[in-house]
XYZ file of C-alpha atoms in Angstrom:
309
model
C 89.567 6.847 -56.400
C 88.006 9.324 -53.907
C 87.528 12.946 -54.820
C 85.062 15.734 -54.210
C 83.336 17.645 -56.961
C 80.347 19.904 -57.183
C 77.710 18.889 -59.733
C 75.843 21.960 -60.936
C 72.196 21.775 -62.084
C 73.209 22.668 -65.649
C 75.290 19.468 -65.756
C 72.293 17.295 -64.903
C 69.472 16.077 -67.124
C 66.225 15.174 -65.387
C 64.756 12.263 -67.348
C 61.057 11.556 -66.858
C 59.450 8.628 -68.722
C 55.689 9.154 -68.792
C 52.416 7.608 -69.854
C 49.192 9.295 -68.812
C 50.721 11.264 -65.947
C 48.722 14.514 -66.209
C 47.985 14.387 -62.490
C 51.621 14.556 -61.401
C 53.906 15.658 -64.242
C 53.418 19.396 -63.725
C 54.280 19.199 -60.033
C 57.403 17.134 -60.759
C 58.701 19.587 -63.372
C 57.925 22.603 -61.206
C 59.759 20.984 -58.302
C 62.972 20.542 -60.276
C 62.786 23.951 -61.927
C 62.374 25.504 -58.503
C 65.682 23.881 -57.542
C 67.434 25.264 -60.621
C 67.239 22.179 -62.848
C 66.076 23.397 -66.236
C 67.395 20.596 -68.427
C 64.335 18.353 -68.221
C 63.516 15.666 -70.785
C 60.095 14.033 -70.805
C 59.965 10.942 -73.004
C 56.332 10.057 -73.413
C 54.873 6.628 -74.117
C 51.968 7.806 -76.292
C 49.834 9.301 -73.518
C 46.150 9.742 -74.266
C 45.679 12.484 -71.669
C 47.277 15.954 -71.376
C 50.700 14.773 -70.144
C 52.676 16.103 -73.126
C 50.808 19.406 -73.251
C 51.378 20.062 -69.546
C 55.065 19.122 -69.764
C 55.637 21.451 -72.728
C 53.777 24.279 -71.007
C 56.037 23.824 -67.960
C 59.129 24.233 -70.149
C 60.303 20.630 -70.461
C 61.625 19.133 -73.672
C 59.112 16.486 -74.759
C 59.934 13.534 -77.001
C 57.418 10.937 -78.148
C 59.122 7.581 -77.797
C 59.435 5.497 -80.936
C 58.451 2.215 -79.285
C 56.522 0.974 -76.290
C 57.337 0.347 -72.653
C 59.343 2.112 -69.958
C 62.516 0.166 -70.707
C 62.472 1.151 -74.373
C 61.800 4.770 -73.410
C 64.788 4.915 -71.052
C 67.112 3.258 -73.581
C 66.008 5.718 -76.275
C 66.420 8.697 -73.965
C 69.969 7.688 -72.990
C 70.940 8.044 -76.653
C 69.542 11.588 -76.727
C 71.281 12.778 -73.560
C 74.937 13.691 -73.067
C 75.020 15.460 -69.708
C 77.448 14.605 -66.916
C 74.666 13.031 -64.839
C 71.163 11.759 -65.561
C 68.536 11.711 -62.833
C 65.770 9.256 -63.646
C 62.413 9.843 -61.973
C 58.787 8.829 -62.512
C 56.291 11.499 -63.498
C 53.489 10.445 -61.159
C 54.419 12.678 -58.225
C 55.441 9.830 -55.922
C 59.017 11.118 -55.570
C 60.139 14.418 -54.085
C 62.393 16.488 -56.379
C 64.055 17.904 -53.246
C 65.675 14.491 -52.686
C 67.807 14.982 -55.794
C 70.640 16.353 -53.646
C 70.794 13.071 -51.732
C 71.119 11.159 -55.015
C 73.902 13.371 -56.334
C 75.981 13.377 -53.158
C 77.620 9.914 -53.574
C 78.544 10.831 -57.155
C 80.010 14.136 -55.997
C 82.050 12.270 -53.378
C 83.314 9.857 -56.034
C 82.046 6.728 -54.287
C 79.405 5.642 -56.812
C 78.388 5.926 -60.454
C 74.833 4.737 -59.851
C 72.779 5.964 -56.910
C 69.344 4.590 -56.145
C 66.742 6.089 -53.842
C 65.451 3.702 -51.211
C 61.719 4.320 -50.776
C 61.178 1.605 -48.204
C 62.605 3.590 -45.281
C 60.186 6.536 -45.551
C 56.847 6.134 -47.312
C 53.487 7.633 -46.495
C 50.334 5.623 -45.889
C 48.764 4.556 -49.175
C 51.966 4.859 -51.196
C 52.192 1.061 -51.439
C 49.446 -1.497 -51.618
C 50.046 -4.510 -49.387
C 50.678 -6.657 -52.479
C 53.226 -4.206 -53.898
C 55.035 -3.889 -50.580
C 55.292 -7.669 -50.150
C 56.391 -8.056 -53.775
C 59.117 -5.433 -53.358
C 60.516 -7.140 -50.287
C 60.502 -10.545 -52.001
C 62.297 -9.243 -55.092
C 64.864 -7.382 -52.987
C 65.623 -10.497 -50.957
C 65.837 -12.635 -54.109
C 68.220 -10.155 -55.721
C 70.503 -9.967 -52.692
C 70.578 -13.760 -52.421
C 71.306 -14.396 -56.103
C 73.688 -11.508 -56.786
C 75.311 -11.002 -53.406
C 74.819 -7.227 -53.674
C 73.258 -5.224 -50.843
C 70.392 -3.509 -52.647
C 67.263 -2.887 -50.591
C 65.008 -1.146 -53.138
C 65.708 -2.737 -56.500
C 62.570 -1.394 -58.190
C 62.809 2.265 -57.231
C 62.230 4.700 -60.078
C 64.397 7.502 -58.638
C 68.064 7.124 -59.644
C 71.151 9.098 -60.632
C 73.674 7.778 -63.154
C 76.941 9.147 -64.492
C 77.613 9.574 -68.218
C 80.143 6.737 -68.290
C 77.504 4.409 -66.920
C 74.364 5.350 -68.828
C 76.261 5.462 -72.121
C 77.651 1.961 -71.578
C 74.603 0.035 -70.373
C 72.909 -2.304 -72.849
C 69.190 -2.272 -72.123
C 67.149 -5.007 -73.778
C 64.029 -5.214 -71.621
C 61.109 -3.163 -72.869
C 58.960 -2.752 -69.783
C 59.126 -2.232 -66.030
C 62.077 -4.617 -65.783
C 64.314 -1.669 -66.686
C 65.194 -0.871 -63.049
C 66.384 -4.446 -62.522
C 68.344 -4.396 -65.773
C 69.996 -1.062 -64.946
C 71.126 -2.445 -61.599
C 72.490 -5.677 -63.092
C 74.249 -3.820 -65.921
C 75.887 -1.545 -63.360
C 77.456 -4.322 -61.320
C 78.226 -6.490 -64.370
C 80.276 -3.668 -65.903
C 82.175 -2.969 -62.696
C 80.470 0.296 -61.698
C 79.642 1.099 -58.093
C 76.179 1.414 -56.570
C 75.157 3.479 -53.569
C 71.764 3.636 -51.902
C 70.284 6.667 -50.138
C 67.014 7.072 -48.233
C 64.275 9.065 -49.934
C 60.623 9.801 -49.261
C 57.793 8.192 -51.223
C 54.278 9.525 -51.646
C 50.974 8.214 -52.898
C 50.670 8.246 -56.674
C 48.607 10.866 -58.440
C 46.507 9.096 -61.053
C 46.067 5.483 -62.142
C 49.046 3.147 -61.907
C 50.540 1.779 -65.135
C 52.180 -1.193 -63.407
C 50.193 -4.439 -63.185
C 51.321 -6.210 -59.969
C 50.906 -9.806 -61.181
C 51.877 -9.500 -64.848
C 54.767 -7.070 -64.346
C 55.797 -8.766 -61.110
C 56.209 -12.049 -62.976
C 58.324 -10.284 -65.594
C 60.529 -8.680 -62.948
C 61.113 -11.961 -61.122
C 61.959 -13.722 -64.376
C 64.340 -10.916 -65.296
C 66.232 -11.203 -61.991
C 66.894 -14.866 -62.774
C 67.569 -14.420 -66.505
C 70.074 -11.598 -66.067
C 72.187 -13.689 -63.723
C 73.802 -15.071 -66.887
C 74.831 -11.550 -67.882
C 76.129 -10.749 -64.399
C 77.892 -13.962 -63.402
C 76.897 -17.308 -64.992
C 79.029 -19.104 -62.407
C 76.195 -18.679 -59.914
C 74.075 -21.018 -62.046
C 76.857 -23.576 -61.762
C 76.939 -23.150 -57.987
C 73.197 -23.777 -57.924
C 73.489 -26.907 -60.084
C 76.474 -28.127 -58.090
C 74.617 -27.681 -54.804
C 71.549 -29.454 -56.212
C 73.634 -32.419 -57.444
C 75.438 -32.709 -54.097
C 72.181 -32.639 -52.140
C 70.643 -35.336 -54.358
C 73.859 -37.350 -54.144
C 73.876 -37.058 -50.351
C 70.253 -38.182 -50.087
C 70.724 -41.155 -52.399
C 74.046 -41.987 -50.703
C 72.427 -42.109 -47.265
C 69.748 -44.400 -48.653
C 72.315 -46.726 -50.307
C 74.377 -46.988 -47.124
C 71.267 -47.567 -44.995
C 70.144 -50.380 -47.286
C 73.636 -51.886 -47.427
C 73.750 -52.042 -43.631
C 70.524 -54.026 -43.845
C 72.176 -56.411 -46.345
C 70.389 -54.973 -49.398
C 72.573 -53.891 -52.325
C 71.668 -51.141 -54.808
C 74.551 -51.227 -57.261
C 72.899 -49.079 -59.932
C 71.807 -46.444 -57.411
C 75.325 -46.421 -55.967
C 76.661 -45.564 -59.439
C 74.069 -42.804 -59.800
C 75.096 -41.465 -56.374
C 78.738 -41.328 -57.425
C 77.807 -39.528 -60.659
C 75.746 -36.967 -58.748
C 78.503 -36.270 -56.226
C 81.261 -36.052 -58.836
C 79.054 -33.894 -61.078
C 78.275 -31.579 -58.173
C 81.944 -31.187 -57.315
C 82.803 -30.441 -60.956
C 80.043 -27.838 -61.274
C 81.274 -26.127 -58.088
C 84.907 -26.202 -59.262
C 84.103 -24.702 -62.665
C 81.907 -22.104 -60.957
C 84.777 -21.128 -58.682
C 87.094 -20.611 -61.675
C 84.456 -18.566 -63.545
C 83.814 -16.423 -60.467
C 87.519 -15.658 -60.192
C 87.655 -14.765 -63.894
C 84.616 -12.517 -63.532
C 86.190 -10.659 -60.603
C 89.419 -10.183 -62.548
C 87.528 -8.814 -65.550
C 85.555 -6.469 -63.274
C 88.755 -5.112 -61.735
C 90.257 -4.625 -65.197
C 87.187 -2.628 -66.269
C 87.450 -0.470 -63.146
C 91.167 0.151 -63.742
C 90.652 1.085 -67.391
C 87.864 3.462 -66.433
C 90.024 5.148 -63.793
C 92.867 5.509 -66.282
C 90.454 7.088 -68.745
C 89.120 9.494 -66.108
C 92.625 10.491 -64.982
C 93.572 11.196 -68.566
C 90.794 13.711 -69.071
């Protein structure tokens, strides 16, 4: 369903999860207010600096989150918001508020419900450490391989989401895995994702993300959430593994048989591995087809609902 609509600033909520962001939060709020976006919600993770005071002085609505972690803050904020679109952005000054128009454009054109800003095409020196840059590229490649979705900046903190999407996602992760979970929830529920290039600047203040600890959590989340997205991919993996092991053992059995050495037990194991691999692949194929059908049904129901408004 393609259509063109104009999203006005009053129909957008700027959501900024913060924790000790006094160095950048004022600049971020000023940037959006200068563009006409006055509906700004700062959900604060118990900052010990002046983040909340600065945000309130700049005219933002400030809410102290009830729990801990960025994921919990975003999930809580989604329950408080009811605007047509939510723009999610970090409060550390790394993102340019002026890029908000790029994020809204695919939604206005009706080609996406979730738009993510790709930082990796335009970032200034010092914006990424070498470890963070390598980690981002690894996670992006892993995500594309496992999910088959062309996302090139999975962990970006600058996103735009429609009401239908952010009210339907089920966020369970408490920390920095929230970007991964939002992306998986989007595709699992049949919504569309678009990616636009944005600029990325060096952070103002100390980073809250711990590269090793949070990186491990993000990688684990990519694998864990595959069950929520399409469990058939696990079956494909198991099927491929069984077939490879069966092929290796089969080659060995045949080689030994040609040299007049019999391995009857190993031959049985080989047959079990091959048959098991084929069965895993077959069941995975059926589940993939069912998943695609369910996704199309969700899309159709959503379009019917939108047309009926």
